Amino acid sequence: MEQTRQSRERLRDTIPPMEWAIFEPEIDAIHRLKAERNAVILAHNYQTPEIFHGVADIVGDSLALARRAAETEADVIVQAGVHFMAETSKLLCPDKTVLIPDLAAGCSLAESITAKDVRALRERYPDVPVVTYVNTSAAVKAESDICVTSGNAVQVVESLGVDRVIFLPDEYLAHYVALQTDVEIISWKGHCEVHERFTGDEIRQYRQAHDDLMVIAHPECPPDVLAAADEVGSTAQMINAVSSRKPRRVLMVTECSMSDNVAAEVPEVEFVRPCNLCPHMKRITLPKIRQALEYGAPRVEIETDVADRARQAVTRMLAVR
Ligand code: 13P
Ligand code: SF4
């Protein structure tokens, strides 16, 4: 199949031929099923290269995937990512079938807070708006005023025109936002289990070992890591920085697969790679994507009342330019 051949070419230096031979029949089958079902695959930047470059129609960070889900004309969306991302797609496309290849693909940030926790915070801080990271369940979004992603958090907080916000649930993203705004930030103790493992000392050791190293970190990292980085940004902002400026060497302080995906497009850049994998993202595989398309399951459904309220928080975010 022509599409599969093009992916094989792009991934020639990333996936060894023996591994590709296992992937190829799955990739062919997925392309056929997508056409039959009028389906699109939305893949997050942390998906493995055979998914990201092999079968995805739309790739990006959480913000881009939400925007593109809202625009798609397909009947079926397969979310190659984690559960909260599939819920966001379902919120924005309530009439479409949204499939997640593995229902257990969760997120430590989404697990760190419940709708009840948000209601308790509202009682404690009446009249303070609740700004919620998209890495949360639809039930938590439903208790929130507006959502943010790592790519627009400062902009969204400032758009509210208030002195104080409750910012949930990522403590480190909240801290990073607080450094860039005069709005007072009340935070929560949620952490990403992948990014919290990086340390500032580790970054300094990489710098000592490699001359000319550009360090770009995701804002879910602890403050000492962000202080040791040259730049901070969402996964899409990190990719743009590398693709447009093509540094000699780069360290992307984030989930491991992203460097593989970017390296396939900018072979002239050397990637220094500490490999922290997200176990939830890695639950998504080609065979599970094929099965989801074949059987039309597992589907993501959200109770109507929760969905109506959660959708407002997401669409308010998308309205902030
Ligand atoms: P972004 O791609 O929006 O930067 O998010 C990173 C992340 O951890 C998603 O789970
Ligand atoms: Fe959640 Fe972190 Fe995995 Fe992203 S990388 S899905 S924030 S656990």
GROMACS .gro file of C-alpha atoms in nm, residues 63 67 71 146 151-152 154-156 159 315-321:
model
   17
   63LEU     CA    1  -0.457   2.179   2.238
   67ARG     CA    2  -0.906   2.193   1.802
   71GLU     CA    3  -1.322   2.032   1.301
  146ILE     CA    4  -1.245   2.704   3.200
  151GLY     CA    5   0.036   2.561   2.551
  152ASN     CA    6  -0.211   2.834   2.655
  154VAL     CA    7  -0.086   3.185   3.100
  155GLN     CA    8  -0.300   3.335   2.825
  156VAL     CA    9  -0.618   3.171   2.958
  159SER     CA   10  -0.799   3.635   2.990
  315THR     CA   11  -1.514   2.558   2.446
  316ARG     CA   12  -1.444   2.865   2.665
  317MET     CA   13  -1.076   2.772   2.643
  318LEU     CA   14  -1.092   2.728   2.266
  319ALA     CA   15  -1.251   3.073   2.235
  320VAL     CA   16  -0.942   3.234   2.396
  321ARG     CA   17  -0.705   3.310   2.109
   0.00000   0.00000   0.00000
